[in-house]
Amino acid sequence: MNNFIYENKTKVIFGKGGAKEYLRYLLEGYGETVMLAYGGGSIQKNGVYDEITAILTAAGKTVVEFPGIMPNPTYAKVQEGAKLARDNGVDFILAVGGGSVIDCCKIVAAQAVLDEDIWELEMDKHGTPARFLPMGSIVTVSGTGSEMNNGAVITNEEKKIKCGMLGAANDFALLDPSYTMSVPFTQVLSGAFDTLSHAMETYFGKPHDCNNLSDDLSEAVMRSVIANTRRLLAEPDSYEARSELMWASSMAENGILKIGKVTDFQCHQMEHQLGAYTDCNHGAGLAALHPVLYRHIYKEAAPKFKRFATRVWGIDPAGKSDEKVAAAGVEALADFIREIGLPASLREMGIPEDTDLAAIANSTNLTAGCCKKLSREEVLQIFQEAF
Ligand code: NZQ
Ligand code: ZN
C-alpha cells in the first residue's frame, strides 16, 4: 500500500425523512442567512422545495434564493451566485440538487469570500482557495458523489473548457433516496453509470498489478452498481435499488476507493471536453466513450483487465489467454451499456455530425494514464470511433 493521508469532513445523514428530522439541528450554529440553491425546477415539482423552505422558516432562517443552476454549471453562474451571496451577507449555502447544483455552490462558497477571480487563482496561478462560506447539501439525484468531496466540475463557456476545480467540502450531506424517486429514468441510468465509471477510473489507476484493499472495495462498488441498475430495470421504483445506488455513488467519490492509488480519469477528461463543446449529459457521454477507450488500452494492463473481467463481470477465464479474458471484460461492459439502454455512441447521444472532434481532442487534458498515456492523435481516434 502506498502512503496516504485521508480525511473526510462531511457528516452524512442517509435515509428517508432525514431533512425533516435533522436539517433544523444541522443548521444550528451557523448564521441566520441561508442561501437556498437549486436547479431548474424539479424540486418545486416534487415537493422537496416546500419541505425544505418550511424547515428553514421554522428554524428562523432568512432565505436568499439562488435558483436556475443548470446541468453542467457555468462559470458565469458561479459568479452570479458569489455576487448574490456577498450582496446579501449569506452565512451558509444549502445546495439542493445533484452534482451540478452542488458543484456550482462549492465554487460559489470559495468565490464569495475571495477578492480575486477564482478561475485565475486555480487555473493560471495554480493556487487553491483557503477560505469558504460553510455549505451543506441535500442530494436529489445520485451519481456524481459530489456531496462527499471538494471537487467541482465547472464549464467556462468563454474559454470552452469544462474542468475540475477545488472548492468547499460540505459540512453535511443529506441523502434521502425517496427524493430521487422523481428523477427521470434516463438520468437514473446515467447517474449509475457515472458511479461505475468513477470506480473503474480509480481501479485502473496505478498501481494496477497488486492486491490492495482499495481495488477490492472498487470491485464491490462496481458489482453493486451493476446489480442494482439491473434490478431497477425490472423495478424502476425500487427504493431499495435507488438507495443502494445512492450510497454507492458517494462511496465511489468520497476518496475511500482512491486510498493508495494514483487515479487516472482519462475518460472523464475526454467527456468533460465533449461536454464543453456540446453540453451533453455526463453519464451518457461516459457510456459512449468508455468501451472505446478501454479497447485502446487493455492490452497494456491485461492482468488488471482480466481481474476486472472475472471479478466484476463473472467471466470464466478457463482455457483463455489473459488478453482474451481482458478483452471479454471490456465487451461485457459494452454489452451492459446496451442492455440498460444508455447510448453506445456519440451519434446515439444526439451529438451533431459537424461537431469539431479535433478541437475537443486538442483541448482534452491528457492524464498520466492508468496503463498507457494517450497521444492527442489517439484521443481523436477514440472520439471518431465512438461516433
Ligand atoms: O435542474 P433540475 O430541474 O433540478 O433538474 C435536474 C437536472 O435536469 C434533474 N433532477 C435532479 N434531481 C431531480 C431531478 N429531476 C427530478 N427529480 C429529482 N429529484 O436531473 C438533471 C441532472 O441534474 P445534474 O445535477 O446535472 O446531474 P448530476 O448529478 O449527474 O451532475 C452532473 C454534473 O456533475 C459533474 C458533471 O460533470 C456534471 O457537470 N460531476 C461532478 C463530480 C464531482 N464534483 O465530484 C464528479 C463527476 O464525475 C461529474 O463530472
Ligand atoms: Zn463522473
CSV table of C-alpha atoms and ligand atoms in Angstrom, one decimal:
chain,number,residue,atom,x,y,z
A,1,MET,CA,0.0,0.0,0.0
A,2,ASN,CA,1.3,3.5,-0.9
A,3,ASN,CA,1.5,6.1,1.8
A,4,PHE,CA,-1.7,8.2,2.2
A,5,ILE,CA,-3.5,10.8,4.2
A,6,TYR,CA,-7.2,10.5,4.4
A,7,GLU,CA,-9.7,13.0,5.8
A,8,ASN,CA,-13.4,13.5,5.0
A,9,LYS,CA,-15.2,16.2,7.0
A,10,THR,CA,-18.7,15.6,5.6
A,11,LYS,CA,-21.3,14.3,8.0
A,12,VAL,CA,-23.7,12.0,6.1
A,13,ILE,CA,-27.3,11.6,7.1
A,14,PHE,CA,-28.7,8.8,5.0
A,15,GLY,CA,-32.3,7.7,4.7
A,16,LYS,CA,-35.9,8.6,4.3
A,17,GLY,CA,-37.1,11.7,6.2
A,18,GLY,CA,-33.6,12.9,7.1
A,19,ALA,CA,-34.3,16.6,6.3
A,20,LYS,CA,-37.5,16.7,8.4
A,21,GLU,CA,-35.7,15.0,11.3
A,22,TYR,CA,-32.2,16.6,11.2
A,23,LEU,CA,-31.9,19.7,9.0
A,24,ARG,CA,-33.0,22.1,11.6
A,25,TYR,CA,-30.3,20.9,14.0
A,26,LEU,CA,-27.7,20.6,11.4
A,27,LEU,CA,-28.2,24.4,10.7
A,28,GLU,CA,-27.7,25.4,14.3
A,29,GLY,CA,-24.5,27.3,14.9
A,30,TYR,CA,-24.4,28.9,11.5
A,31,GLY,CA,-25.6,32.5,10.9
A,32,GLU,CA,-29.2,33.4,10.1
A,33,THR,CA,-29.0,34.0,6.4
A,34,VAL,CA,-29.1,30.8,4.3
A,35,MET,CA,-28.7,30.7,0.5
A,36,LEU,CA,-31.0,28.1,-0.9
A,37,ALA,CA,-29.5,27.0,-4.2
A,38,TYR,CA,-31.2,24.7,-6.7
A,39,GLY,CA,-31.7,23.8,-10.3
A,40,GLY,CA,-34.3,24.3,-13.0
A,41,GLY,CA,-37.4,23.5,-11.0
A,42,SER,CA,-37.5,19.8,-10.3
A,43,ILE,CA,-37.6,20.4,-6.5
A,44,GLN,CA,-40.6,22.6,-6.9
A,45,LYS,CA,-42.5,19.9,-8.8
A,46,ASN,CA,-41.7,17.0,-6.4
A,47,GLY,CA,-42.4,18.8,-3.2
A,48,VAL,CA,-38.8,19.0,-1.9
A,49,TYR,CA,-38.7,22.8,-2.2
A,50,ASP,CA,-41.8,23.2,0.0
A,51,GLU,CA,-40.5,20.7,2.6
A,52,ILE,CA,-37.1,22.4,2.8
A,53,THR,CA,-38.3,26.0,2.9
A,54,ALA,CA,-40.8,25.1,5.7
A,55,ILE,CA,-37.9,23.7,7.7
A,56,LEU,CA,-35.8,26.8,7.1
A,57,THR,CA,-38.7,29.1,8.0
A,58,ALA,CA,-39.4,27.2,11.2
A,59,ALA,CA,-35.7,27.4,12.1
A,60,GLY,CA,-35.9,31.2,11.8
A,61,LYS,CA,-33.6,31.5,8.8
A,62,THR,CA,-33.7,34.3,6.3
A,63,VAL,CA,-33.7,32.6,2.9
A,64,VAL,CA,-31.8,34.0,-0.1
A,65,GLU,CA,-32.8,32.0,-3.2
A,66,PHE,CA,-30.3,31.1,-5.9
A,67,PRO,CA,-32.3,29.2,-8.5
A,68,GLY,CA,-31.7,28.1,-12.1
A,69,ILE,CA,-28.4,26.2,-11.7
A,70,MET,CA,-28.2,24.4,-15.0
A,71,PRO,CA,-26.8,20.9,-15.7
A,72,ASN,CA,-23.1,21.3,-16.4
A,73,PRO,CA,-22.9,24.6,-14.4
A,74,THR,CA,-21.2,27.5,-15.9
A,75,TYR,CA,-18.5,29.8,-14.5
A,76,ALA,CA,-20.9,32.7,-15.2
A,77,LYS,CA,-23.5,31.1,-12.9
A,78,VAL,CA,-20.8,30.7,-10.2
A,79,GLN,CA,-20.1,34.4,-10.4
A,80,GLU,CA,-23.8,35.2,-10.2
A,81,GLY,CA,-24.1,33.1,-7.0
A,82,ALA,CA,-21.0,34.6,-5.5
A,83,LYS,CA,-22.3,38.1,-6.0
A,84,LEU,CA,-25.7,37.2,-4.6
A,85,ALA,CA,-24.0,35.7,-1.5
A,86,ARG,CA,-21.9,38.8,-1.0
A,87,ASP,CA,-24.7,41.3,-1.6
A,88,ASN,CA,-27.0,39.5,0.9
A,89,GLY,CA,-24.5,38.7,3.6
A,90,VAL,CA,-25.1,34.9,3.2
A,91,ASP,CA,-23.8,32.9,6.2
A,92,PHE,CA,-24.5,29.4,4.9
A,93,ILE,CA,-25.1,27.8,1.5
A,94,LEU,CA,-27.6,25.0,1.2
A,95,ALA,CA,-27.4,23.2,-2.1
A,96,VAL,CA,-30.4,21.2,-3.0
A,97,GLY,CA,-29.9,19.1,-6.2
A,98,GLY,CA,-27.4,16.9,-7.9
A,99,GLY,CA,-23.8,17.2,-8.9
A,100,SER,CA,-24.5,20.4,-10.9
A,101,VAL,CA,-26.1,22.4,-8.1
A,102,ILE,CA,-23.6,21.1,-5.5
A,103,ASP,CA,-20.5,21.8,-7.7
A,104,CYS,CA,-21.7,25.3,-8.5
A,105,CYS,CA,-22.2,26.0,-4.8
A,106,LYS,CA,-18.7,24.6,-3.9
A,107,ILE,CA,-17.1,27.3,-6.0
A,108,VAL,CA,-19.6,30.0,-5.0
A,109,ALA,CA,-18.6,29.2,-1.4
A,110,ALA,CA,-15.0,30.0,-2.3
A,111,GLN,CA,-15.5,33.0,-4.6
A,112,ALA,CA,-17.9,34.7,-2.2
A,113,VAL,CA,-15.1,35.3,0.3
A,114,LEU,CA,-12.2,35.7,-2.2
A,115,ASP,CA,-11.3,39.0,-3.7
A,116,GLU,CA,-9.5,37.7,-6.8
A,117,ASP,CA,-11.1,35.7,-9.6
A,118,ILE,CA,-11.1,32.1,-8.6
A,119,TRP,CA,-10.5,30.7,-12.2
A,120,GLU,CA,-7.4,32.8,-12.4
A,121,LEU,CA,-6.3,31.7,-9.0
A,122,GLU,CA,-6.7,28.0,-9.7
A,123,MET,CA,-6.0,27.7,-13.4
A,124,ASP,CA,-3.4,30.4,-14.0
A,125,LYS,CA,-1.6,30.7,-10.7
A,126,HIS,CA,-2.2,27.0,-9.7
A,127,GLY,CA,-3.3,28.2,-6.3
A,128,THR,CA,-6.2,26.8,-4.1
A,129,PRO,CA,-8.8,28.8,-2.2
A,130,ALA,CA,-8.2,28.7,1.6
A,131,ARG,CA,-11.5,30.1,2.9
A,132,PHE,CA,-15.1,29.2,2.2
A,133,LEU,CA,-18.6,30.1,3.2
A,134,PRO,CA,-19.8,26.9,5.0
A,135,MET,CA,-22.2,24.8,3.0
A,136,GLY,CA,-24.3,21.6,3.2
A,137,SER,CA,-26.1,19.6,0.5
A,138,ILE,CA,-29.4,17.8,0.1
A,139,VAL,CA,-28.9,15.4,-2.7
A,140,THR,CA,-31.9,14.9,-5.0
A,141,VAL,CA,-30.2,12.9,-7.8
A,142,SER,CA,-27.3,10.5,-7.3
A,143,GLY,CA,-24.3,9.5,-9.4
A,144,THR,CA,-21.6,12.1,-9.2
A,145,GLY,CA,-20.7,11.6,-5.5
A,146,SER,CA,-20.0,15.3,-5.4
A,147,GLU,CA,-21.6,15.5,-1.9
A,148,MET,CA,-18.6,14.0,-0.2
A,149,ASN,CA,-15.6,15.7,-1.8
A,150,ASN,CA,-14.3,19.2,-2.5
A,151,GLY,CA,-14.0,18.9,-6.3
A,152,ALA,CA,-16.4,20.7,-8.7
A,153,VAL,CA,-16.7,20.5,-12.4
A,154,ILE,CA,-17.4,23.9,-14.0
A,155,THR,CA,-17.9,24.9,-17.6
A,156,ASN,CA,-16.1,28.1,-18.7
A,157,GLU,CA,-18.2,28.9,-21.7
A,158,GLU,CA,-15.9,31.7,-22.9
A,159,LYS,CA,-12.8,29.5,-22.8
A,160,LYS,CA,-14.7,26.4,-24.0
A,161,ILE,CA,-13.2,24.4,-21.1
A,162,LYS,CA,-15.1,22.1,-18.7
A,163,CYS,CA,-12.8,21.1,-15.9
A,164,GLY,CA,-12.3,20.2,-12.3
A,165,MET,CA,-11.9,23.0,-9.7
A,166,LEU,CA,-11.3,22.8,-5.9
A,167,GLY,CA,-14.0,24.4,-3.7
A,168,ALA,CA,-15.7,23.9,-0.4
A,169,ALA,CA,-16.5,20.5,1.0
A,170,ASN,CA,-19.9,20.0,2.5
A,171,ASP,CA,-20.2,20.2,6.3
A,172,PHE,CA,-23.1,17.8,5.9
A,173,ALA,CA,-24.8,15.9,3.2
A,174,LEU,CA,-28.4,14.7,3.5
A,175,LEU,CA,-29.1,11.7,1.3
A,176,ASP,CA,-32.7,10.8,1.1
A,177,PRO,CA,-33.3,8.2,-1.6
A,178,SER,CA,-37.0,9.0,-1.6
A,179,TYR,CA,-36.1,12.4,-3.1
A,180,THR,CA,-34.7,10.5,-6.1
A,181,MET,CA,-37.9,8.7,-7.0
A,182,SER,CA,-38.9,11.5,-9.4
A,183,VAL,CA,-35.6,11.5,-11.3
A,184,PRO,CA,-36.3,10.7,-15.0
A,185,PHE,CA,-35.2,7.1,-15.6
A,186,THR,CA,-32.6,8.0,-18.2
A,187,GLN,CA,-30.9,10.3,-15.7
A,188,VAL,CA,-31.0,7.5,-13.0
A,189,LEU,CA,-29.2,5.2,-15.5
A,190,SER,CA,-26.6,7.8,-16.5
A,191,GLY,CA,-26.0,8.6,-12.8
A,192,ALA,CA,-25.5,4.9,-12.1
A,193,PHE,CA,-23.1,4.7,-15.0
A,194,ASP,CA,-21.2,7.7,-13.7
A,195,THR,CA,-20.6,5.9,-10.4
A,196,LEU,CA,-19.5,2.8,-12.2
A,197,SER,CA,-17.1,5.0,-14.2
A,198,HIS,CA,-15.6,6.6,-11.1
A,199,ALA,CA,-14.9,3.1,-9.7
A,200,MET,CA,-13.4,2.0,-13.0
A,201,GLU,CA,-11.2,5.0,-13.4
A,202,THR,CA,-9.9,4.6,-9.9
A,203,TYR,CA,-9.5,0.8,-10.2
A,204,PHE,CA,-7.4,1.1,-13.4
A,205,GLY,CA,-5.2,3.8,-11.8
A,206,LYS,CA,-1.8,2.9,-10.6
A,207,PRO,CA,-0.6,0.6,-9.1
A,208,HIS,CA,-2.6,-1.9,-11.1
A,209,ASP,CA,-0.6,-5.0,-10.6
A,210,CYS,CA,-1.1,-5.7,-6.9
A,211,ASN,CA,-3.8,-6.8,-4.4
A,212,ASN,CA,-4.9,-3.9,-2.3
A,213,LEU,CA,-8.0,-3.2,-0.3
A,214,SER,CA,-8.9,-0.2,-2.4
A,215,ASP,CA,-9.3,-2.3,-5.5
A,216,ASP,CA,-11.3,-4.9,-3.6
A,217,LEU,CA,-13.6,-2.2,-2.4
A,218,SER,CA,-13.9,-0.8,-6.0
A,219,GLU,CA,-14.9,-4.3,-7.2
A,220,ALA,CA,-17.6,-4.4,-4.6
A,221,VAL,CA,-18.9,-1.0,-5.6
A,222,MET,CA,-18.9,-1.9,-9.3
A,223,ARG,CA,-20.7,-5.2,-8.7
A,224,SER,CA,-23.3,-3.4,-6.5
A,225,VAL,CA,-23.9,-0.7,-9.1
A,226,ILE,CA,-24.4,-3.3,-11.9
A,227,ALA,CA,-26.7,-5.5,-9.8
A,228,ASN,CA,-28.8,-2.6,-8.6
A,229,THR,CA,-29.1,-1.0,-12.0
A,230,ARG,CA,-30.3,-4.3,-13.4
A,231,ARG,CA,-32.8,-4.5,-10.5
A,232,LEU,CA,-34.1,-1.1,-11.4
A,233,LEU,CA,-34.7,-2.1,-15.0
A,234,ALA,CA,-37.1,-4.7,-13.6
A,235,GLU,CA,-38.5,-2.5,-10.8
A,236,PRO,CA,-37.9,1.2,-11.7
A,237,ASP,CA,-39.5,2.4,-8.5
A,238,SER,CA,-37.5,0.2,-6.2
A,239,TYR,CA,-36.5,2.2,-3.1
A,240,GLU,CA,-34.0,-0.4,-2.2
A,241,ALA,CA,-32.2,-0.3,-5.5
A,242,ARG,CA,-32.2,3.5,-5.7
A,243,SER,CA,-30.9,3.7,-2.1
A,244,GLU,CA,-28.1,1.3,-2.9
A,245,LEU,CA,-27.1,3.3,-5.9
A,246,MET,CA,-27.2,6.5,-3.9
A,247,TRP,CA,-24.7,5.2,-1.3
A,248,ALA,CA,-22.6,3.6,-4.0
A,249,SER,CA,-22.4,7.0,-5.7
A,250,SER,CA,-21.0,8.6,-2.5
A,251,MET,CA,-18.6,5.7,-1.9
A,252,ALA,CA,-17.1,6.0,-5.3
A,253,GLU,CA,-16.2,9.6,-4.9
A,254,ASN,CA,-15.5,10.1,-1.2
A,255,GLY,CA,-11.9,9.2,-1.5
A,256,ILE,CA,-12.0,5.7,0.1
A,257,LEU,CA,-11.5,3.9,-3.2
A,258,LYS,CA,-8.6,6.2,-4.1
A,259,ILE,CA,-6.6,5.4,-1.0
A,260,GLY,CA,-3.1,4.4,-2.0
A,261,LYS,CA,-3.9,4.8,-5.7
A,262,VAL,CA,-2.9,7.3,-8.4
A,263,THR,CA,-6.2,7.7,-10.3
A,264,ASP,CA,-6.4,8.2,-14.0
A,265,PHE,CA,-9.8,9.6,-15.0
A,266,GLN,CA,-8.8,9.9,-18.7
A,267,CYS,CA,-12.3,9.1,-19.8
A,268,HIS,CA,-13.7,11.8,-17.6
A,269,GLN,CA,-11.2,14.3,-19.1
A,270,MET,CA,-12.4,13.4,-22.6
A,271,GLU,CA,-16.1,13.5,-21.6
A,272,HIS,CA,-15.7,16.9,-19.9
A,273,GLN,CA,-14.3,18.5,-23.1
A,274,LEU,CA,-17.1,16.8,-25.1
A,275,GLY,CA,-19.4,18.5,-22.6
A,276,ALA,CA,-17.7,21.9,-23.0
A,277,TYR,CA,-18.4,21.7,-26.7
A,278,THR,CA,-21.8,20.0,-26.7
A,279,ASP,CA,-23.3,20.5,-23.2
A,280,CYS,CA,-24.0,16.7,-23.2
A,281,ASN,CA,-25.2,14.6,-20.3
A,282,HIS,CA,-22.2,13.5,-18.3
A,283,GLY,CA,-23.1,9.8,-17.6
A,284,ALA,CA,-24.3,9.3,-21.2
A,285,GLY,CA,-21.0,10.7,-22.6
A,286,LEU,CA,-19.0,8.4,-20.3
A,287,ALA,CA,-21.1,5.4,-21.6
A,288,ALA,CA,-20.4,6.2,-25.2
A,289,LEU,CA,-16.6,6.6,-24.6
A,290,HIS,CA,-15.6,4.1,-22.0
A,291,PRO,CA,-15.6,0.8,-24.1
A,292,VAL,CA,-13.8,2.5,-27.0
A,293,LEU,CA,-11.1,3.9,-24.7
A,294,TYR,CA,-10.6,0.6,-23.0
A,295,ARG,CA,-10.3,-1.3,-26.3
A,296,HIS,CA,-7.3,1.1,-26.9
A,297,ILE,CA,-5.6,0.4,-23.7
A,298,TYR,CA,-6.5,-3.0,-22.2
A,299,LYS,CA,-3.5,-4.9,-23.7
A,300,GLU,CA,-1.1,-2.6,-21.8
A,301,ALA,CA,-2.6,-3.9,-18.5
A,302,ALA,CA,-4.1,-7.3,-19.5
A,303,PRO,CA,-3.8,-8.8,-16.0
A,304,LYS,CA,-5.7,-6.0,-14.4
A,305,PHE,CA,-8.4,-6.0,-17.1
A,306,LYS,CA,-8.6,-9.8,-16.7
A,307,ARG,CA,-9.2,-9.3,-13.0
A,308,PHE,CA,-12.0,-6.8,-13.9
A,309,ALA,CA,-13.5,-9.4,-16.3
A,310,THR,CA,-13.5,-12.2,-13.9
A,311,ARG,CA,-14.4,-10.5,-10.6
A,312,VAL,CA,-16.7,-7.8,-11.9
A,313,TRP,CA,-18.4,-9.5,-14.9
A,314,GLY,CA,-18.0,-13.1,-13.8
A,315,ILE,CA,-16.2,-14.2,-17.0
A,316,ASP,CA,-14.8,-17.7,-16.8
A,317,PRO,CA,-11.1,-17.5,-17.7
A,318,ALA,CA,-10.7,-21.2,-18.3
A,319,GLY,CA,-8.8,-22.1,-21.4
A,320,LYS,CA,-8.3,-18.4,-22.5
A,321,SER,CA,-5.2,-16.2,-22.6
A,322,ASP,CA,-5.1,-13.2,-20.3
A,323,GLU,CA,-5.6,-10.9,-23.2
A,324,LYS,CA,-8.7,-12.8,-24.4
A,325,VAL,CA,-10.3,-12.6,-20.9
A,326,ALA,CA,-9.3,-9.0,-20.6
A,327,ALA,CA,-11.0,-8.2,-23.9
A,328,ALA,CA,-14.1,-10.1,-22.9
A,329,GLY,CA,-14.4,-7.9,-19.8
A,330,VAL,CA,-14.4,-4.7,-22.0
A,331,GLU,CA,-17.0,-6.3,-24.2
A,332,ALA,CA,-19.1,-7.2,-21.1
A,333,LEU,CA,-19.0,-3.5,-20.2
A,334,ALA,CA,-20.1,-2.5,-23.7
A,335,ASP,CA,-22.9,-5.1,-23.6
A,336,PHE,CA,-24.1,-3.8,-20.2
A,337,ILE,CA,-24.3,-0.3,-21.6
A,338,ARG,CA,-26.6,-1.6,-24.4
A,339,GLU,CA,-28.6,-3.8,-22.0
A,340,ILE,CA,-29.5,-0.8,-19.8
A,341,GLY,CA,-30.2,1.4,-22.8
A,342,LEU,CA,-27.5,4.0,-22.4
A,343,PRO,CA,-26.2,5.4,-25.7
A,344,ALA,CA,-23.4,3.3,-27.2
A,345,SER,CA,-22.2,6.0,-29.4
A,346,LEU,CA,-21.9,9.8,-29.6
A,347,ARG,CA,-24.4,9.7,-32.5
A,348,GLU,CA,-26.9,7.8,-30.4
A,349,MET,CA,-26.4,10.6,-27.8
A,350,GLY,CA,-27.5,13.1,-30.4
A,351,ILE,CA,-24.1,14.8,-30.8
A,352,PRO,CA,-24.3,16.7,-34.0
A,353,GLU,CA,-22.4,15.3,-37.0
A,354,ASP,CA,-20.5,18.5,-37.5
A,355,THR,CA,-19.0,18.6,-34.0
A,356,ASP,CA,-15.4,19.6,-34.1
A,357,LEU,CA,-13.9,16.4,-32.6
A,358,ALA,CA,-10.4,17.6,-33.4
A,359,ALA,CA,-10.9,20.8,-31.3
A,360,ILE,CA,-12.3,18.6,-28.5
A,361,ALA,CA,-9.4,16.2,-28.7
A,362,ASN,CA,-6.8,19.0,-28.8
A,363,SER,CA,-8.3,20.6,-25.7
A,364,THR,CA,-8.6,17.4,-23.7
A,365,ASN,CA,-6.4,17.1,-20.7
A,366,LEU,CA,-4.0,14.1,-21.0
A,367,THR,CA,-3.5,12.3,-17.8
A,368,ALA,CA,-0.6,10.1,-16.7
A,369,GLY,CA,-2.6,7.2,-17.8
A,370,CYS,CA,-3.7,4.1,-15.9
A,371,CYS,CA,-1.6,1.9,-18.2
A,372,LYS,CA,-1.0,4.0,-21.3
A,373,LYS,CA,-0.6,7.7,-21.8
A,374,LEU,CA,-2.6,8.6,-24.8
A,375,SER,CA,-1.4,10.8,-27.6
A,376,ARG,CA,-3.6,13.6,-29.0
A,377,GLU,CA,-4.0,11.6,-32.2
A,378,GLU,CA,-5.2,8.6,-30.3
A,379,VAL,CA,-7.7,10.7,-28.3
A,380,LEU,CA,-9.1,12.0,-31.6
A,381,GLN,CA,-9.2,8.4,-32.9
A,382,ILE,CA,-11.2,7.4,-29.8
A,383,PHE,CA,-13.7,10.2,-30.3
A,384,GLN,CA,-14.1,9.2,-34.0
A,385,GLU,CA,-14.5,5.6,-33.2
A,386,ALA,CA,-17.1,6.4,-30.5
A,387,PHE,CA,-19.2,8.4,-33.0
B,1,NZQ,O1,-32.3,21.3,-12.7
B,1,NZQ,P1,-33.5,20.5,-12.1
B,1,NZQ,O2,-34.8,20.9,-12.6
B,1,NZQ,O3,-33.3,20.2,-10.7
B,1,NZQ,O4,-33.3,19.0,-12.9
B,1,NZQ,C1,-32.2,18.2,-12.7
B,1,NZQ,C2,-31.4,18.1,-14.0
B,1,NZQ,O5,-32.1,18.4,-15.1
B,1,NZQ,C3,-32.7,16.8,-12.6
B,1,NZQ,N1,-33.1,16.4,-11.2
B,1,NZQ,C4,-32.3,16.5,-10.1
B,1,NZQ,N2,-33.0,15.9,-9.1
B,1,NZQ,C5,-34.2,15.6,-9.5
B,1,NZQ,C6,-34.3,15.8,-10.9
B,1,NZQ,N3,-35.4,15.6,-11.6
B,1,NZQ,C7,-36.4,15.0,-11.0
B,1,NZQ,N4,-36.4,14.7,-9.7
B,1,NZQ,C8,-35.3,15.0,-8.9
B,1,NZQ,N5,-35.3,14.6,-7.6
B,1,NZQ,O6,-31.7,15.9,-13.0
B,1,NZQ,C9,-31.0,16.6,-14.0
B,1,NZQ,C10,-29.5,16.4,-13.9
B,1,NZQ,O7,-29.0,17.0,-12.7
B,1,NZQ,P2,-27.4,17.2,-12.5
B,1,NZQ,O8,-27.2,17.8,-11.2
B,1,NZQ,O9,-26.9,17.9,-13.7
B,1,NZQ,O10,-26.9,15.7,-12.6
B,1,NZQ,P3,-25.7,15.0,-12.0
B,1,NZQ,O11,-25.9,14.8,-10.5
B,1,NZQ,O12,-25.3,13.9,-12.8
B,1,NZQ,O13,-24.5,16.1,-12.1
B,1,NZQ,C11,-23.8,16.3,-13.3
B,1,NZQ,C12,-22.7,17.3,-13.1
B,1,NZQ,O14,-21.7,16.9,-12.1
B,1,NZQ,C13,-20.4,16.8,-12.7
B,1,NZQ,C14,-20.7,16.5,-14.1
B,1,NZQ,O15,-19.6,16.8,-15.0
B,1,NZQ,C15,-21.9,17.5,-14.4
B,1,NZQ,O16,-21.4,18.8,-14.6
B,1,NZQ,N6,-19.6,15.9,-11.9
B,1,NZQ,C16,-19.2,16.2,-10.7
B,1,NZQ,C17,-18.3,15.4,-9.9
B,1,NZQ,C18,-17.9,15.8,-8.6
B,1,NZQ,N7,-18.0,17.1,-8.2
B,1,NZQ,O17,-17.3,15.0,-7.8
B,1,NZQ,C19,-17.8,14.2,-10.4
B,1,NZQ,C20,-18.5,13.7,-11.7
B,1,NZQ,O18,-17.5,12.9,-12.4
B,1,NZQ,C21,-19.0,14.7,-12.6
B,1,NZQ,O19,-18.0,15.2,-13.5
B,2,ZN,ZN,-18.3,11.4,-13.3
